[in-house]
PDB file of C-alpha atoms and ligand atoms in Angstrom:
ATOM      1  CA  UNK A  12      10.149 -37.445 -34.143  1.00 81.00           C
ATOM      2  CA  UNK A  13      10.308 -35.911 -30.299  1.00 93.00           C
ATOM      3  CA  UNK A  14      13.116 -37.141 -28.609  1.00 97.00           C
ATOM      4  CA  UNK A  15      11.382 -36.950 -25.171  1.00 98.00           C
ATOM      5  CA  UNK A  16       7.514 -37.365 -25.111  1.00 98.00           C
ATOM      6  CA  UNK A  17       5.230 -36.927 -22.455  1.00 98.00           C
ATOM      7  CA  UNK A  18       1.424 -37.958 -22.840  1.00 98.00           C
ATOM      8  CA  UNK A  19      -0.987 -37.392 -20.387  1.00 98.00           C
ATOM      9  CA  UNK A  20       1.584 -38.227 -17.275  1.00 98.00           C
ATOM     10  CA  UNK A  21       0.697 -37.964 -13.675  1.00 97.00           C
ATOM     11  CA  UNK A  22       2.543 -39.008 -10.703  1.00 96.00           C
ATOM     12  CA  UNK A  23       0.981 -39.502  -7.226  1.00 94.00           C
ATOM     13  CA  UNK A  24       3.778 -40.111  -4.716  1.00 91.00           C
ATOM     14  CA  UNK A  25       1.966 -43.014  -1.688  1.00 82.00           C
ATOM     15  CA  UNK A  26       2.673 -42.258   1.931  1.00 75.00           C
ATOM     16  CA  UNK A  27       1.734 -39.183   3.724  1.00 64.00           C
ATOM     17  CA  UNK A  28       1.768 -36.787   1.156  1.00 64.00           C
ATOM     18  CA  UNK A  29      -1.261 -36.591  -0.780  1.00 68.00           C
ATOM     19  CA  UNK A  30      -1.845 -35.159  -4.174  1.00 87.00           C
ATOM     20  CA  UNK A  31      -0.075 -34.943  -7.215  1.00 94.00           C
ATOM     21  CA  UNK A  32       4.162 -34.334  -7.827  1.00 96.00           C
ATOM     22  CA  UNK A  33       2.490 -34.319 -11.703  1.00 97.00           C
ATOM     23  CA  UNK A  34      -0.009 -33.888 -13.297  1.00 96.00           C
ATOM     24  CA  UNK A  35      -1.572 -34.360 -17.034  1.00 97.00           C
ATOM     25  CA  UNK A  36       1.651 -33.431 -18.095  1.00 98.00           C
ATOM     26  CA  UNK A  37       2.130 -33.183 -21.985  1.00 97.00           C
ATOM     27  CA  UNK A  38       5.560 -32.281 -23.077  1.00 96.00           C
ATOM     28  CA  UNK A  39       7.477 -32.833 -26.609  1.00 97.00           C
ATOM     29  CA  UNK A  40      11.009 -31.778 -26.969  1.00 97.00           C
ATOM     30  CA  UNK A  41      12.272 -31.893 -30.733  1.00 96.00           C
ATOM     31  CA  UNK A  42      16.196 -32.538 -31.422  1.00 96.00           C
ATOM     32  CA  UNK A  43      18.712 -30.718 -31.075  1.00 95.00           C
ATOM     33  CA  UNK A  44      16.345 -28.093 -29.091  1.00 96.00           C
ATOM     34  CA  UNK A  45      17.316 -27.380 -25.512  1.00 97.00           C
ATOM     35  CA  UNK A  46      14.384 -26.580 -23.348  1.00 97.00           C
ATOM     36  CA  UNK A  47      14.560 -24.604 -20.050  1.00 97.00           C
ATOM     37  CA  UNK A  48      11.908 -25.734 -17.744  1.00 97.00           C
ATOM     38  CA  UNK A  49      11.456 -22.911 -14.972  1.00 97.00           C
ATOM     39  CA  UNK A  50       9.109 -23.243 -11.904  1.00 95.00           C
ATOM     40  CA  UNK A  51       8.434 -22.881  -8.198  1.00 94.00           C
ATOM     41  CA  UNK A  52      10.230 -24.752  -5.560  1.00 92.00           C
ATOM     42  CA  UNK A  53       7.780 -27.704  -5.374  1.00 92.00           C
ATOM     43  CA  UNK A  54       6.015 -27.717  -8.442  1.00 94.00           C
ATOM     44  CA  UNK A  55       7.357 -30.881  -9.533  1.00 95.00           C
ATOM     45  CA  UNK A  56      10.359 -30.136 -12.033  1.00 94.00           C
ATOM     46  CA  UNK A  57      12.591 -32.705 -10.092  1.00 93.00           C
ATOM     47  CA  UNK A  58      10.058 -35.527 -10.475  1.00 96.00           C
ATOM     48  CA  UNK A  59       9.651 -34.560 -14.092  1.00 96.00           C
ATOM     49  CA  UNK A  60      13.266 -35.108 -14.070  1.00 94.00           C
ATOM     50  CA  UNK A  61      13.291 -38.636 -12.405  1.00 95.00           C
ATOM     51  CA  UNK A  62      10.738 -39.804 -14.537  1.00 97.00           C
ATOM     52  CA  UNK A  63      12.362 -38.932 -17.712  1.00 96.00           C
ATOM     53  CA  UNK A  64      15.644 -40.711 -16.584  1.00 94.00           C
ATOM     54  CA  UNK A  65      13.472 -43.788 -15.326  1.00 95.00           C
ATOM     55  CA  UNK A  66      14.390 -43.919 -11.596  1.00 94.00           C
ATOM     56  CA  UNK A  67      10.484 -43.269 -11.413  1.00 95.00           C
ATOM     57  CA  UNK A  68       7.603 -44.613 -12.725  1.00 96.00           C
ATOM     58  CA  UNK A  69       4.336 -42.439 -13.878  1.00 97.00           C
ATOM     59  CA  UNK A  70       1.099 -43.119 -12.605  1.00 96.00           C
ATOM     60  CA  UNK A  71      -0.757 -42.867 -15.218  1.00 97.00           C
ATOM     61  CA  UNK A  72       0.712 -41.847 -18.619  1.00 98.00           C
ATOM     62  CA  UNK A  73       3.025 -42.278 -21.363  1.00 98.00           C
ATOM     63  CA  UNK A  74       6.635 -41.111 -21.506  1.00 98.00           C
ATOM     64  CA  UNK A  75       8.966 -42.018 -24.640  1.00 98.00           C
ATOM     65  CA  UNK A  76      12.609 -40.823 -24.343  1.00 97.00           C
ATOM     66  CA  UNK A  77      14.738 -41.609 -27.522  1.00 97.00           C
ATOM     67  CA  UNK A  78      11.709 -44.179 -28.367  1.00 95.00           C
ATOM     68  CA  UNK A  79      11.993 -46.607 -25.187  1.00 96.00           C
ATOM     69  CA  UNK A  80      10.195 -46.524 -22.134  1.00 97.00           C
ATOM     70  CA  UNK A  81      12.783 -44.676 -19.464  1.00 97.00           C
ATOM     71  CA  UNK A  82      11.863 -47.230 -16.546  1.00 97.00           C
ATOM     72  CA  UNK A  83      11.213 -50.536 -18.196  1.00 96.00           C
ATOM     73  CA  UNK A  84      13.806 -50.279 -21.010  1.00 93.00           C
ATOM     74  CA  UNK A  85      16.271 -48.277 -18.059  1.00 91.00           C
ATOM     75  CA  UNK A  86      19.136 -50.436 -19.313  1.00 90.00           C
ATOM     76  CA  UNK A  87      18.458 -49.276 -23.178  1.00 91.00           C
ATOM     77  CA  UNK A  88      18.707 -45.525 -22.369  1.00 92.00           C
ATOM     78  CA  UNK A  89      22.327 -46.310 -19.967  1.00 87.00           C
ATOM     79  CA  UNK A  90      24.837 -44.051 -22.136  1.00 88.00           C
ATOM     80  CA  UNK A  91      22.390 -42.207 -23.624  1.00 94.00           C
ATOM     81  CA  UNK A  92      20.940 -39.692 -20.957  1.00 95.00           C
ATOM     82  CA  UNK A  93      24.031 -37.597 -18.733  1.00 95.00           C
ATOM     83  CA  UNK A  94      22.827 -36.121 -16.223  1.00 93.00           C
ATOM     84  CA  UNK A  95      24.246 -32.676 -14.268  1.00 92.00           C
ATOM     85  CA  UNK A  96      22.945 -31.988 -11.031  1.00 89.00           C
ATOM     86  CA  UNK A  97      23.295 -29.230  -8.551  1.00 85.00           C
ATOM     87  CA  UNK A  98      25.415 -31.108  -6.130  1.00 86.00           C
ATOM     88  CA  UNK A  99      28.400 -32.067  -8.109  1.00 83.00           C
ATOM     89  CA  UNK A 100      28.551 -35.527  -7.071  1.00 90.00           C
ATOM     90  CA  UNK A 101      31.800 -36.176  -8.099  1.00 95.00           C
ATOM     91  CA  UNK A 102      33.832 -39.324  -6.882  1.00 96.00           C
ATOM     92  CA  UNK A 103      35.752 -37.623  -4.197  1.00 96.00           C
ATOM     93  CA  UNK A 104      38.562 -40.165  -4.275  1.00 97.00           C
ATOM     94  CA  UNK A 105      38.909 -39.223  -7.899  1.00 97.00           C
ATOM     95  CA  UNK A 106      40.888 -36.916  -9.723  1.00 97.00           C
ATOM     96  CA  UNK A 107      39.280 -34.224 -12.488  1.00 97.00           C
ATOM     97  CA  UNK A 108      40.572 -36.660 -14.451  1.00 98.00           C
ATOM     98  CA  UNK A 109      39.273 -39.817 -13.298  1.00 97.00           C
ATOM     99  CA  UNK A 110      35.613 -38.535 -12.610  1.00 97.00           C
ATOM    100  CA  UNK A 111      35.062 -37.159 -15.938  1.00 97.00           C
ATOM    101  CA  UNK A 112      36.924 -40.665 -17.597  1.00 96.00           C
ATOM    102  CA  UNK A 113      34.485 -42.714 -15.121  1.00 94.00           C
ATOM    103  CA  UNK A 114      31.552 -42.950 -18.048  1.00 91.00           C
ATOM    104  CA  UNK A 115      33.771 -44.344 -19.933  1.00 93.00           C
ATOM    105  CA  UNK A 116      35.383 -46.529 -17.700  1.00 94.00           C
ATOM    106  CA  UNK A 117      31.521 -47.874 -16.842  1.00 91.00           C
ATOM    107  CA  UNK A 118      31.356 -48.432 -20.809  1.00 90.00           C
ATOM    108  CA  UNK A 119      34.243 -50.475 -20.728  1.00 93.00           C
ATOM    109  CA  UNK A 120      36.248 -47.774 -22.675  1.00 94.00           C
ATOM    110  CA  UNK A 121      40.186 -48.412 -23.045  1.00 96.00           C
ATOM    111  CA  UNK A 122      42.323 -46.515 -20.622  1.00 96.00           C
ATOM    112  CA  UNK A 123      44.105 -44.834 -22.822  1.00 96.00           C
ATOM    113  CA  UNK A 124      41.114 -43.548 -24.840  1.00 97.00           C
ATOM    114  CA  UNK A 125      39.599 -42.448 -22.054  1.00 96.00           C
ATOM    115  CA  UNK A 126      42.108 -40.455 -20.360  1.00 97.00           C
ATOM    116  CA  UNK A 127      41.944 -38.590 -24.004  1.00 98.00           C
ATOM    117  CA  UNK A 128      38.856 -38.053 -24.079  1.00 97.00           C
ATOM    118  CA  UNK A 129      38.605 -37.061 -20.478  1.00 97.00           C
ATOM    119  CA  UNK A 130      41.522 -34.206 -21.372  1.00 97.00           C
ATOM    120  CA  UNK A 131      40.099 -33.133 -23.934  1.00 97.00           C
ATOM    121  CA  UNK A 132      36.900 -32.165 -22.440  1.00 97.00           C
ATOM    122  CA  UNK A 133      38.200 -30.924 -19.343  1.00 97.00           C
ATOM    123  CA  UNK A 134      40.415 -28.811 -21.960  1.00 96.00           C
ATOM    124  CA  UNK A 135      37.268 -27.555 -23.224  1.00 95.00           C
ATOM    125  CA  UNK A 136      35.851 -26.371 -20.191  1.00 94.00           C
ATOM    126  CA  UNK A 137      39.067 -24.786 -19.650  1.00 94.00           C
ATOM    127  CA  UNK A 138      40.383 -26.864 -16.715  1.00 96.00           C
ATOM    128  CA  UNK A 139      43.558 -28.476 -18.625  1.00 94.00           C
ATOM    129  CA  UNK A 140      45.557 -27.178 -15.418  1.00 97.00           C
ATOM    130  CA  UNK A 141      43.605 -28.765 -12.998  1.00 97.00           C
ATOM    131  CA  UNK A 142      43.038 -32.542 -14.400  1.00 97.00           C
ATOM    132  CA  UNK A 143      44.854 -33.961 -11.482  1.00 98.00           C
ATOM    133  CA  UNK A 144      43.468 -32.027  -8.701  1.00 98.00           C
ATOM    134  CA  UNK A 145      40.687 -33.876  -6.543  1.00 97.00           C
ATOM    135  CA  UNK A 146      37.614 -32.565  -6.152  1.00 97.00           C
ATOM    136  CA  UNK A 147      37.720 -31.082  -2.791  1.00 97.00           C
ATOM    137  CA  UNK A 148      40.664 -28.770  -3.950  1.00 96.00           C
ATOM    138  CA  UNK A 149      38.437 -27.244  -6.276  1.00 96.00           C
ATOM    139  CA  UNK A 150      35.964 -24.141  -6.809  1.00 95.00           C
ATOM    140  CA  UNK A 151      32.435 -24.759  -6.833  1.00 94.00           C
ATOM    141  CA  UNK A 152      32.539 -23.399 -10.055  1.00 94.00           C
ATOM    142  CA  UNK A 153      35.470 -25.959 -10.825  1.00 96.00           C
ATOM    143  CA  UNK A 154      33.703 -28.587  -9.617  1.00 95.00           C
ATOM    144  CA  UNK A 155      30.725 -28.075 -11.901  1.00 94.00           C
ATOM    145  CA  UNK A 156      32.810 -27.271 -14.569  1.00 95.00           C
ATOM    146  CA  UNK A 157      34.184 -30.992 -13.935  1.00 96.00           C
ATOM    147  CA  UNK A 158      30.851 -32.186 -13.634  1.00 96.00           C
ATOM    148  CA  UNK A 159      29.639 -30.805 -17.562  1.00 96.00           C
ATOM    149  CA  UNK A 160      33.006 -32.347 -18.557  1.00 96.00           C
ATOM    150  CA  UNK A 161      31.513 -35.760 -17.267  1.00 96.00           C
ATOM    151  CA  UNK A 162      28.689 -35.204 -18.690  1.00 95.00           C
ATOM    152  CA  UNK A 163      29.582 -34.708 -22.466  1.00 97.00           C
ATOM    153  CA  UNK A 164      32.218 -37.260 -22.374  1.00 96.00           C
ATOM    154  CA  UNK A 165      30.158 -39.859 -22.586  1.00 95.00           C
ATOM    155  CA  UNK A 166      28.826 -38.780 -25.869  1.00 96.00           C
ATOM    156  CA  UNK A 167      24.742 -38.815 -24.830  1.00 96.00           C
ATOM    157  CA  UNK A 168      22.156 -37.877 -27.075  1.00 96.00           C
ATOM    158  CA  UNK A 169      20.536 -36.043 -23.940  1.00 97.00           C
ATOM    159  CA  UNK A 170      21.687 -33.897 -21.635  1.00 96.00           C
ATOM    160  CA  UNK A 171      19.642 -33.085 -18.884  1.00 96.00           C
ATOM    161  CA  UNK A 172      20.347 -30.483 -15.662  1.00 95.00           C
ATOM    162  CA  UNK A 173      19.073 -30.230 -12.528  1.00 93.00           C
ATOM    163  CA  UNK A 174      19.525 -27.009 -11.204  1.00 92.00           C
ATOM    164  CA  UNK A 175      23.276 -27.529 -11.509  1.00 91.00           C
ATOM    165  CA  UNK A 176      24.365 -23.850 -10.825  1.00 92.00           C
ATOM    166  CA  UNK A 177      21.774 -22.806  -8.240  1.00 90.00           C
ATOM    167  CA  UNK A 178      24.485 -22.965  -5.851  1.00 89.00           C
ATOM    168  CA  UNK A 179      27.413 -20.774  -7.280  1.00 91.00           C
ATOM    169  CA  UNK A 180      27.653 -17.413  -7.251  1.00 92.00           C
ATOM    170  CA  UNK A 181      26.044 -15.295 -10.070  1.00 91.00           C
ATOM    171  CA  UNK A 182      28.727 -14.778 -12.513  1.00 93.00           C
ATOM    172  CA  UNK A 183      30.365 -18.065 -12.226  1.00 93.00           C
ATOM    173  CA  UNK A 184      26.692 -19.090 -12.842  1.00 93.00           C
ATOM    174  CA  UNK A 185      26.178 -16.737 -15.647  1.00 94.00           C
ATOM    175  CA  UNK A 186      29.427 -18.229 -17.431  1.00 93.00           C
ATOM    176  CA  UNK A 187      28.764 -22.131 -16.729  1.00 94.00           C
ATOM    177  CA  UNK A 188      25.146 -21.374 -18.636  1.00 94.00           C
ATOM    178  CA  UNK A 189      26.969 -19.551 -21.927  1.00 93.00           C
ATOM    179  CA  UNK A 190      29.611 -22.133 -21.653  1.00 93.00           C
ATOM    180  CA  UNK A 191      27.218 -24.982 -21.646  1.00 95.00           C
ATOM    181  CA  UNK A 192      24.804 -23.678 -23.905  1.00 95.00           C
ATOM    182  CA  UNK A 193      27.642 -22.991 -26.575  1.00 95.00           C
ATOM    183  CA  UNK A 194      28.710 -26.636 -25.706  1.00 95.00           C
ATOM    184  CA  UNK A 195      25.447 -28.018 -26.391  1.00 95.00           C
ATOM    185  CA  UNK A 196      24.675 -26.242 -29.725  1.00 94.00           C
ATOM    186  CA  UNK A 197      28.110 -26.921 -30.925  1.00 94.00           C
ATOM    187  CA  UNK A 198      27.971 -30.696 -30.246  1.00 95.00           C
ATOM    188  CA  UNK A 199      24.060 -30.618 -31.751  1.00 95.00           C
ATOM    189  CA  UNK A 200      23.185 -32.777 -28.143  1.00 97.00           C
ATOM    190  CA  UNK A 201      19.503 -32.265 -27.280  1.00 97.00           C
ATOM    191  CA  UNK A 202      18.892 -30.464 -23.746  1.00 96.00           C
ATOM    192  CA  UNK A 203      16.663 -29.915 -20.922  1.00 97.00           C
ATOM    193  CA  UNK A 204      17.373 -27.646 -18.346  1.00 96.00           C
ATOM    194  CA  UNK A 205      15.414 -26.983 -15.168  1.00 95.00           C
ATOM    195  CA  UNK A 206      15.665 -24.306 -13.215  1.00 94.00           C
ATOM    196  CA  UNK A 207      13.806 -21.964 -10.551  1.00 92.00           C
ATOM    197  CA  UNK A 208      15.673 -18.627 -11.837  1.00 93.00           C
ATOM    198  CA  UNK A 209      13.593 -17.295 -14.791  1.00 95.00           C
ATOM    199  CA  UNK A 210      16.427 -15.304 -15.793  1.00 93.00           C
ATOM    200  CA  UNK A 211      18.537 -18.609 -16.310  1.00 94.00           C
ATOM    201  CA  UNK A 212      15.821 -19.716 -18.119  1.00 96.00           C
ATOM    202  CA  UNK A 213      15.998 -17.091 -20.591  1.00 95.00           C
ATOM    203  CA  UNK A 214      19.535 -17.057 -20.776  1.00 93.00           C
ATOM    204  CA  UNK A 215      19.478 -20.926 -21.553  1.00 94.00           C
ATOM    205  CA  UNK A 216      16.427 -22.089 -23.700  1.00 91.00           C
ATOM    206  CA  UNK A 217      15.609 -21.944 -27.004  1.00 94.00           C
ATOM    207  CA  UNK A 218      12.210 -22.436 -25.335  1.00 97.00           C
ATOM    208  CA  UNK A 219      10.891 -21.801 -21.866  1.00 98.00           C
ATOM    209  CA  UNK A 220       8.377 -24.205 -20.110  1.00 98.00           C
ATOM    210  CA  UNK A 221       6.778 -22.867 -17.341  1.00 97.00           C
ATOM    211  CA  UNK A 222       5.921 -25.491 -14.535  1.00 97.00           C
ATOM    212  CA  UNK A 223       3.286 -24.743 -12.265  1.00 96.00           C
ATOM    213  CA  UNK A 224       1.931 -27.212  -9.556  1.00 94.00           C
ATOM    214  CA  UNK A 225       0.935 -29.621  -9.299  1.00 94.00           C
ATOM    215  CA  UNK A 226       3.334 -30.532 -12.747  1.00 95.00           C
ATOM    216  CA  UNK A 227       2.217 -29.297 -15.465  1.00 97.00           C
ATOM    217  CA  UNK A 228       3.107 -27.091 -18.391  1.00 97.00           C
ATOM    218  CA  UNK A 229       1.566 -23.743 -17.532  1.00 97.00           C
ATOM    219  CA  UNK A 230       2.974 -21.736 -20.754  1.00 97.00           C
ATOM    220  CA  UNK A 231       5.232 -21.752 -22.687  1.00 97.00           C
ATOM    221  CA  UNK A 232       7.721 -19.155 -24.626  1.00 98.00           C
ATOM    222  CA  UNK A 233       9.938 -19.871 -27.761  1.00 97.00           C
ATOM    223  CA  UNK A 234      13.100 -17.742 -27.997  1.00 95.00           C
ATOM    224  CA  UNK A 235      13.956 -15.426 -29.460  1.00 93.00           C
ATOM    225  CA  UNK A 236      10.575 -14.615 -30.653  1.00 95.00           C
ATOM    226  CA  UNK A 237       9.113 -13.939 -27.226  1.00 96.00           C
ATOM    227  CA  UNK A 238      11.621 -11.294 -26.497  1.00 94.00           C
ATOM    228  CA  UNK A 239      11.119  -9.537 -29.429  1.00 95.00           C
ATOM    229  CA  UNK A 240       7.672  -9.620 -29.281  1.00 96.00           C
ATOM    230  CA  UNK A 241       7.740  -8.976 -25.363  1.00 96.00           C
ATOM    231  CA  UNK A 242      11.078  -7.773 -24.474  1.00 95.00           C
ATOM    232  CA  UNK A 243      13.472  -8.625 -21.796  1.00 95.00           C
ATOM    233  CA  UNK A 244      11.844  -7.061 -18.875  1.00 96.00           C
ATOM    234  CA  UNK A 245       7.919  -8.077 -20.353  1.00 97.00           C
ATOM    235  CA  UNK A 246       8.941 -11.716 -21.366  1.00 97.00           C
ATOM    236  CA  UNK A 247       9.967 -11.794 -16.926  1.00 96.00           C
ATOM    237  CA  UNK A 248       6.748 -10.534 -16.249  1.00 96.00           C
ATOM    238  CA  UNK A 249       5.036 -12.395 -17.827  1.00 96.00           C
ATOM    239  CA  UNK A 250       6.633 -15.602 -16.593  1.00 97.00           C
ATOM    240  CA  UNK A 251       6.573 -14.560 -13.414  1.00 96.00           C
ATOM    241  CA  UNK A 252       3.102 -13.896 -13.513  1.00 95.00           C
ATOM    242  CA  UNK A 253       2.452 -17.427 -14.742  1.00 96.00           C
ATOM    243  CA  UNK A 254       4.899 -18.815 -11.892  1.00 93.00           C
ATOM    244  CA  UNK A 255       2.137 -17.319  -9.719  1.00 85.00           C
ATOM    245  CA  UNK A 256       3.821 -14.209  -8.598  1.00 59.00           C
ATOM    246  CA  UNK A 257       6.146 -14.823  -5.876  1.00 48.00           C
ATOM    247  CA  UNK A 258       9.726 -16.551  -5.731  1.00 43.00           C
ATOM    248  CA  UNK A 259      12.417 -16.618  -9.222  1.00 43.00           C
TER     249      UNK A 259
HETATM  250  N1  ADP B 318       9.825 -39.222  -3.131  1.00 66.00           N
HETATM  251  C1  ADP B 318       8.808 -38.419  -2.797  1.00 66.00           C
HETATM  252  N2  ADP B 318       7.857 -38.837  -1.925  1.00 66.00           N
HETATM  253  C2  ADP B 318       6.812 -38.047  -1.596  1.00 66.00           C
HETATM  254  N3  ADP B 318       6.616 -36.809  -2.103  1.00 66.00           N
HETATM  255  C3  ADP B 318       7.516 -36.336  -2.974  1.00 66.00           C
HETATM  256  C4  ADP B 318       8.660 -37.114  -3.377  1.00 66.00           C
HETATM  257  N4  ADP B 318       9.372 -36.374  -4.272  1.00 66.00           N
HETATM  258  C5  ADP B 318       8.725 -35.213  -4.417  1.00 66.00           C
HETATM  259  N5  ADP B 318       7.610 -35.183  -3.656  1.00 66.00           N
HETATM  260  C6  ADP B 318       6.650 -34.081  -3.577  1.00 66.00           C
HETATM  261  O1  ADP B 318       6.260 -33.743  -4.894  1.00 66.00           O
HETATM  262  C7  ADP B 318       6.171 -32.350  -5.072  1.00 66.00           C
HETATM  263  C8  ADP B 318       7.105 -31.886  -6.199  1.00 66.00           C
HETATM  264  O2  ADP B 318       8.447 -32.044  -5.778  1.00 66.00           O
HETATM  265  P1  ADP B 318       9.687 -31.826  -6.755  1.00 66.00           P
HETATM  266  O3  ADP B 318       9.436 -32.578  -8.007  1.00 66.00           O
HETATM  267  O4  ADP B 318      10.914 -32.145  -5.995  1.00 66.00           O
HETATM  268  O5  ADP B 318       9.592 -30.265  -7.043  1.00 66.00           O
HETATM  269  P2  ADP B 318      10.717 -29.225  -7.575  1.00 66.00           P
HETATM  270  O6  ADP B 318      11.848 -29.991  -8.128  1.00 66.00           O
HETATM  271  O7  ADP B 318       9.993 -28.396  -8.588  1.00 66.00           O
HETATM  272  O8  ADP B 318      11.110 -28.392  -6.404  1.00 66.00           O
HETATM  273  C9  ADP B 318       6.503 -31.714  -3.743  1.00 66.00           C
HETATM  274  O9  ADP B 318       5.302 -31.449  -3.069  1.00 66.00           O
HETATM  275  C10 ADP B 318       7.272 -32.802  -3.042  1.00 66.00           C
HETATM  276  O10 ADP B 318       7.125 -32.716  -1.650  1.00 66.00           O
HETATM  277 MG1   MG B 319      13.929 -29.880  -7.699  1.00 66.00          MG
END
């Protein structure tokens, strides 16, 4: 059984622009697996993305997520998907605290339980120190930190990221990606993780998907048997070749 399913999906966007976001997309992800999906600016990753959380709905196509229909059974999947996305968008008015308890608080969780569980995951990201500081009066790097905290707490059975450290600087980057992908393993969570930085899609994925436009699944690379078979600097090559040549 695939935890997310894609069958044949196309999306077609009406208004001025014409053309496909997607296209005849076919994707299975098994679970536990998490899945680094790596492509140009444009090619449609972020629509991929809104379709498998059901804020969009395909064109043509079937998409399963954890067996349901994302947009017609949206209210099933609630709890189920967490989503990180570049821009933190963390209550502002919140503490550390407070914005990584506020899944909870949505699922009608005790207080007390979740403040606990809130500590204890901002305790795993290392940010014990700064559960009462509001958003503003942290890093970038802090903030996202927060923002994986939020993420997990709600106990999903999907986690999926949009790009979330595209913005930080490359070593705080480098560290959020060990940091979740040791987080991820450990708590056997199934993840997708798009990206347009091939090398954070090697870092990441137990399998790269290579998007191409208009969205589609171009190649695709398991890890680690690529690399051995290709090596670090021939597995970029050759996904940058795929990607069309320009950009990463
Ligand atoms: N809401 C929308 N309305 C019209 N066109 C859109 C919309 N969202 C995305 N597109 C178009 O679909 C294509 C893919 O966009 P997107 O999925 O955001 O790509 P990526 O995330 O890979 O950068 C782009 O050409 C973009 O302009
Ligand atoms: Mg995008």
């Amino acid at each position: 059984m695939s935890v997310v399913n894609f069958a044949g999906v196309s999306k077609r966007f009406e208004g001025e622009s014409q053309g496909y976001a997607v296209k005849d997309l076919d994707l299975s992800i098994a679970p536990g697996e998490l899945v680094a999906v790596v492509g140009k600016t444009g090619c449609g990753k972020s629509t991929m993305f809104n379709l498998l959380i059901g804020l969009i709905a395909p064109s043509a196509g079937e998409i399963r997520v954890l067996g349901c229909n994302p947009f017609a059974d949206f209210d099933a999947l609630a709890g189920k998907i967490s989503v990180v996305f570049q821009n933190d968008r963390l209550l502002p008015w919140r503490s550390a605290l407070e914005n990584v308890a506020y899944g909870l608080e949505l699922r009608h969780v005790a207080r007390e339980r979740r403040l606990a569980v809130g500590r204890d995951w901002l305790k795993r990201l290392g940010l014990e120190a700064h559960q009462d500081k509001y958003p503003h009066s942290l890093s970038g790097g802090m903030r996202q930190r927060v923002s994986i905290a939020r993420a997990f707490a709600t106990d999903p059975e999907i986690l999926l990221c949009d790009e979330p450290f595209s913005a930080l600087d490359e070593l705080t980057g480098a560290s959020l990606r060990s940091e979740f992908r040791r987080l991820v393993q450990e708590t056997h969570k199934t993840g997708v993780f798009v990206t347009h930085s091939i090398r954070e899609a090697m870092d990441i994925g137990d399998r790269i998907l290579v998007f191409c436009a208009p969205g589609h699944v171009a190649a695709e690379f398991s890890l680690p048997a690529s690399l051995r078979e290709l090596g670090e600097e021939g597995l970029k090559q050759r996904i940058l070749e795929v990607m069309g040549g320009t950009g990463a």
